[in-house]
Coordinates of C-alpha atoms in Angstrom, one line a residue:
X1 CA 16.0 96.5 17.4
X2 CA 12.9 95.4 19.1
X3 CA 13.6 98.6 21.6
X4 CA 13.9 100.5 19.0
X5 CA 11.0 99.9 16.6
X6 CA 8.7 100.1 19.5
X7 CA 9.9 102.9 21.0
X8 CA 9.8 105.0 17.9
X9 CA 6.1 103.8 17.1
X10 CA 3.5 106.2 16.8
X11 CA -0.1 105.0 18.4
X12 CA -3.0 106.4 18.9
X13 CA -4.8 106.6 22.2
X14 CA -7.2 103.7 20.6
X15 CA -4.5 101.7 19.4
X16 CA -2.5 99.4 21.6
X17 CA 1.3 100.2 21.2
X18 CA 3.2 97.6 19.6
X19 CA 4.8 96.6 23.4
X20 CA 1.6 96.2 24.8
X21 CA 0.7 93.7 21.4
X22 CA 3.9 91.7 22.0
X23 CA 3.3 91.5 25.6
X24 CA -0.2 90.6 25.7
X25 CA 0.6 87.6 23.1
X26 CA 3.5 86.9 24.5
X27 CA 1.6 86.0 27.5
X28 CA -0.7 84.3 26.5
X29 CA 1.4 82.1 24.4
X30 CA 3.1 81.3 27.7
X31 CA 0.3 79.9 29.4
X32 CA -0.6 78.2 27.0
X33 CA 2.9 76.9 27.0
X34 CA 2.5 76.2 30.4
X35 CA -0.2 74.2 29.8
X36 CA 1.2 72.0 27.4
X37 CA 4.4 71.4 29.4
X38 CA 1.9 69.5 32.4
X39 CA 0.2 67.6 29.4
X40 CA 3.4 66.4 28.3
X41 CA 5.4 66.0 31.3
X42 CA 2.2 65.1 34.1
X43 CA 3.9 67.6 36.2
X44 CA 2.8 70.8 37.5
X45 CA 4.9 74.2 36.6
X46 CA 7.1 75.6 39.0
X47 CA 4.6 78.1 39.8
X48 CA 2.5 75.2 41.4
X49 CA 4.8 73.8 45.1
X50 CA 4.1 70.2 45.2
X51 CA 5.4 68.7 48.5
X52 CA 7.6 65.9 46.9
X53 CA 6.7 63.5 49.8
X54 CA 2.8 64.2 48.7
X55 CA 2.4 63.8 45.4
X56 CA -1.0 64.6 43.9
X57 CA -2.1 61.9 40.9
X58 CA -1.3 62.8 37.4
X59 CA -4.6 63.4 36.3
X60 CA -4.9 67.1 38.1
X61 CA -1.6 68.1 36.1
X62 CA -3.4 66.9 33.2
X63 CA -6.7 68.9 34.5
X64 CA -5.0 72.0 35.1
X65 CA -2.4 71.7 31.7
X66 CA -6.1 71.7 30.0
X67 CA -7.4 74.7 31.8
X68 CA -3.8 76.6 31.5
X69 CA -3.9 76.0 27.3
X70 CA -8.1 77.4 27.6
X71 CA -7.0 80.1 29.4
X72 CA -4.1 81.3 27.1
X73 CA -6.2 80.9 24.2
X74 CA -9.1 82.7 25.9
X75 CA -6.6 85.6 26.5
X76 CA -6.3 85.7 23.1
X77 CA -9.6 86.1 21.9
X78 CA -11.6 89.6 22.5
X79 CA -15.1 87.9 23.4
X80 CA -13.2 85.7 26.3
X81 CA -10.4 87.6 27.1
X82 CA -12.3 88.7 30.2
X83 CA -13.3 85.3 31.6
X84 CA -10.1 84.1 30.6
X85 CA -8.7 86.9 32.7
X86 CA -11.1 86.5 35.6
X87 CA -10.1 82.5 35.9
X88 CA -6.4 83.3 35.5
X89 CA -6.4 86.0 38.5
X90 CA -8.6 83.3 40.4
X91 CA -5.8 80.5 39.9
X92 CA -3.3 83.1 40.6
X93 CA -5.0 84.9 44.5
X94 CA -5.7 81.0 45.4
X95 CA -1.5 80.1 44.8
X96 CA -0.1 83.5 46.8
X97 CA -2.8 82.9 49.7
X98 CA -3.1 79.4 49.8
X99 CA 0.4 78.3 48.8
X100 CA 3.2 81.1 48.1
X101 CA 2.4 83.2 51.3
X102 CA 1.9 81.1 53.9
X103 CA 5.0 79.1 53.0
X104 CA 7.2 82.6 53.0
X105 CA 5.8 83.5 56.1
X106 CA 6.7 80.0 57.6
X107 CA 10.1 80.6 56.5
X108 CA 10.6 83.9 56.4
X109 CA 14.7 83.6 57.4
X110 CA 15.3 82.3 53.9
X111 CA 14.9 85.4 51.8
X112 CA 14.7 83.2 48.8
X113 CA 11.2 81.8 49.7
X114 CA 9.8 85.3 48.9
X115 CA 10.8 85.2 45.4
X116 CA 7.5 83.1 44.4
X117 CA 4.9 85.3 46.1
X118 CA 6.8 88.7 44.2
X119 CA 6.5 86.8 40.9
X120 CA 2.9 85.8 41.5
X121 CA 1.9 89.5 42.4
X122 CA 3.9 90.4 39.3
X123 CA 2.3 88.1 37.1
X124 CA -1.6 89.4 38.6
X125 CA -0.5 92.9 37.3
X126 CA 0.4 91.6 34.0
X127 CA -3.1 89.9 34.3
X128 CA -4.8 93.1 34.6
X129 CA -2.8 94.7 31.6
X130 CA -3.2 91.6 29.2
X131 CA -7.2 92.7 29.4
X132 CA -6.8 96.3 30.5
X133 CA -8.8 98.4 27.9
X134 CA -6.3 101.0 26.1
X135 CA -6.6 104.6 26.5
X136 CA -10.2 104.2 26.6
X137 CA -12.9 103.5 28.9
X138 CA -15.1 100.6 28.9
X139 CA -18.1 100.2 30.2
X140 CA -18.1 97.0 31.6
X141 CA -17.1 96.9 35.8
X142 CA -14.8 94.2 35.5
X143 CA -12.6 96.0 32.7
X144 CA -12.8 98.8 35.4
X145 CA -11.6 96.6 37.6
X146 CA -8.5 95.2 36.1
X147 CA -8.2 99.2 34.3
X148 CA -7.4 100.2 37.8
X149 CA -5.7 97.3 38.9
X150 CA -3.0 98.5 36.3
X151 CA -2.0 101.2 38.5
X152 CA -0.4 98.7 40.6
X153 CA 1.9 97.1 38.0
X154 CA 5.0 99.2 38.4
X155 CA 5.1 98.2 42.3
X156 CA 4.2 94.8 42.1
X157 CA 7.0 94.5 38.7
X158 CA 9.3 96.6 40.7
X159 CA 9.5 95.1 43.9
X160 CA 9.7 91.3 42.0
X161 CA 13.0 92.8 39.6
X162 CA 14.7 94.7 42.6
X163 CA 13.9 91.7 45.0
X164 CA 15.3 88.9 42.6
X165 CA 18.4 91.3 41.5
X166 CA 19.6 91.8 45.4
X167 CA 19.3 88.1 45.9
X168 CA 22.4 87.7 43.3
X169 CA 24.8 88.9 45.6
X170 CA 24.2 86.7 48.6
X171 CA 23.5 83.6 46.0
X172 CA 26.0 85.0 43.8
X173 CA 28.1 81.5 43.4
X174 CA 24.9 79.7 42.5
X175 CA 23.6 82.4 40.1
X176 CA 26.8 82.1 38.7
X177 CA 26.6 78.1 38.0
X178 CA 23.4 78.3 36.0
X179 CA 25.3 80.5 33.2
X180 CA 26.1 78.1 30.1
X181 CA 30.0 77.2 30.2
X182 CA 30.5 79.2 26.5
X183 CA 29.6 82.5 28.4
X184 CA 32.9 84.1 29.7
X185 CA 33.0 85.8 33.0
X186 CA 30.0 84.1 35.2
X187 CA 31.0 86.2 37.8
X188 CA 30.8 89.4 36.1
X189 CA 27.4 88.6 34.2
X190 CA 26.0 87.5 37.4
X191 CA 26.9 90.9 39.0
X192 CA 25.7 92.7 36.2
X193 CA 22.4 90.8 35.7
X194 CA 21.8 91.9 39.4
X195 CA 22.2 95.5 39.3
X196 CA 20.2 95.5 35.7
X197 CA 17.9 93.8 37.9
X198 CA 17.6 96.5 40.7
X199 CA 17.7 99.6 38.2
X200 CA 14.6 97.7 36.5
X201 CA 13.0 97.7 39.3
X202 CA 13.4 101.3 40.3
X203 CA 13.4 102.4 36.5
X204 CA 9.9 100.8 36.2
X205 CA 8.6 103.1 39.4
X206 CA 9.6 106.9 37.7
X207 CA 7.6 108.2 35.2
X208 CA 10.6 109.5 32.9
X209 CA 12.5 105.9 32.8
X210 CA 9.3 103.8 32.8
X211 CA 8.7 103.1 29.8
X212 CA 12.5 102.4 28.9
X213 CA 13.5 100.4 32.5
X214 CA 10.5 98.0 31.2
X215 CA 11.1 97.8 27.8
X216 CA 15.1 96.8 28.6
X217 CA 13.9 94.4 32.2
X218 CA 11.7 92.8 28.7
X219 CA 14.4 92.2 26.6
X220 CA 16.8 90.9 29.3
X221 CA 14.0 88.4 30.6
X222 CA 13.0 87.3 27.2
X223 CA 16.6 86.3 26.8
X224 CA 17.1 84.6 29.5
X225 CA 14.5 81.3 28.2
X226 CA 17.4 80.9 25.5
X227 CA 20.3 82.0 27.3
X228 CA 20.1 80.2 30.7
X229 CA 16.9 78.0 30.6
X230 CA 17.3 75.9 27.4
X231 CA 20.5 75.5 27.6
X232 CA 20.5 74.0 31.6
X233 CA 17.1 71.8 30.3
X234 CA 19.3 70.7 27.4
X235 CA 22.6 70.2 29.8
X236 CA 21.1 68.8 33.2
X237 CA 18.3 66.9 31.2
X238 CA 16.0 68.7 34.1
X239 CA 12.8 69.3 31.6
X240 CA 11.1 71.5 35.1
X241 CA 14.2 73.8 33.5
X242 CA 11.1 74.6 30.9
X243 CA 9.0 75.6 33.1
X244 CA 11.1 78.0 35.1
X245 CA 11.8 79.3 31.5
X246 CA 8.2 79.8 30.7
X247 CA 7.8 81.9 33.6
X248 CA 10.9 83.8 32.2
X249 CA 8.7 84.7 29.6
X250 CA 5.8 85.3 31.3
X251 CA 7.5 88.0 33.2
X252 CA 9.1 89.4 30.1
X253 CA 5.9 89.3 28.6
X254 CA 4.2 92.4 31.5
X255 CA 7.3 94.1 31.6
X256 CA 6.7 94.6 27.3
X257 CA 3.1 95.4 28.3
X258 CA 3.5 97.4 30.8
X259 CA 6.2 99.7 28.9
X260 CA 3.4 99.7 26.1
X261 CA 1.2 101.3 28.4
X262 CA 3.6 103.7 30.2
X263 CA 2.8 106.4 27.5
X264 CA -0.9 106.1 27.8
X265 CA -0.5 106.6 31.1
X266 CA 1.5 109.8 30.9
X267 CA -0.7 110.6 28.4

């Protein structure tokens, strides 16, 4: 139904498409989410490594749970949505330089490692859409900035779907085991999942499927955080489950986006 209603929806050039209005607070609800989850919990989200053996003292989780929650209300305000943006992308270069790169290169073998880097490029692309003027141009340099950045998101999106789809097959057992019990046929929903996956991922990078691959990648990753994350939180009484989920949703949230922008861009 979602699909449907947004597809069908007629916007003008000046008028973000209903997609790109879900995504964007979708988004930002999610880091704000985020946030709350380290106030709660004192415990970074899975987007943050923490070397177990090392662990830094509550009061950065805290610090950082604050600045995620100012951040995701900043995105959802016009006067801050830039600075909000601008801070976010910060946080975000500093994890896949400092943190997600350097430990995929250093272990490079397990193809698993590369998963978090792909996400984070993923999640800078939605960055640049959630503040990405619409169909219009804006005269400030940094909304130029992140305007052009945009042209990037089907690539970065792409790779992250088509990446995390081929790694069901050779962790096909495991994919399988995070599947609630009620669901029938792990096996088959973990196969399927992974070629939905890939054709997202291609979808996303042809100009006639675009809008649609997204739109569909959306709805499967939005249903995921009730699907598979809740559920394992709620059965494995693992509350970093939530967090995994929130980044569920945060990648759910650029795939609406950037299907809301797909006809703009065509455009």
């Amino acid at each position: 139904m979602l699909a449907c209603a947004a597809m069908g929806e007629l916007d003008s050039p000046e008028t973000p498409s209903l997609l790109l209005r879900i995504g964007r607070l979708l988004f930002a609800l999610s880091v704000v989410a985020s946030g709350i989850y380290q106030l709660v919990t004192s415990h970074f989200v899975n987007l943050v490594p923490v070397n177990p053996a090392h662990l830094p003292p509550p009061w950065q989780a805290y610090l950082f749970g604050v600045l995620f929650v100012l951040i995701g209300v900043g995105l959802l305000v016009r006067r801050t949505v830039s600075a909000a943006a601008i801070t976010l992308a910060t946080l975000l270069l500093v994890l896949f330089f400092g943190f997600g790169l350097r430990v995929a290169l250093a272990h490079a073998s397990m193809g698993y490692v590369w998963v978090d880097p792909l996400m984070i490029l993923a999640l800078l692309g939605g960055v640049s859409l959630a503040v990405s003027p619409s169909g219009r141009s804006s005269g400030s340099s940094v909304d130029r900035s992140f305007e052009k950045a945009t042209r990037f998101v089907p690539w970065t999106l792409g790779a992250f779907l088509a990446y995390c789809g081929a790694l069901h097959f050779p962790y096909a057992k495991y994919v399988a085991s995070l599947i609630p019990p009620w669901i029938p046929a792990h096996m088959f929903w973990t196969y399927f999942a992974a070629i939905a996956l890939i054709a997202g991922g291609i979808g996303v990078l042809v100009p006639g499927t675009a809008r649609l691959a997204a739109t569909l990648s959306g709805i499967m990753l939005f249903s995921w955080f009730f699907l598979v994350h809740i559920p394992l939180a709620i059965n494995t009484h693992t509350v970093s489950e939530v967090s995994r989920g929130f980044q569920a949703l945060q990648d759910s949230a650029v795939a609406f986006m950037l299907a809301g922008t797909s006809r703009i861009q065509k455009s």
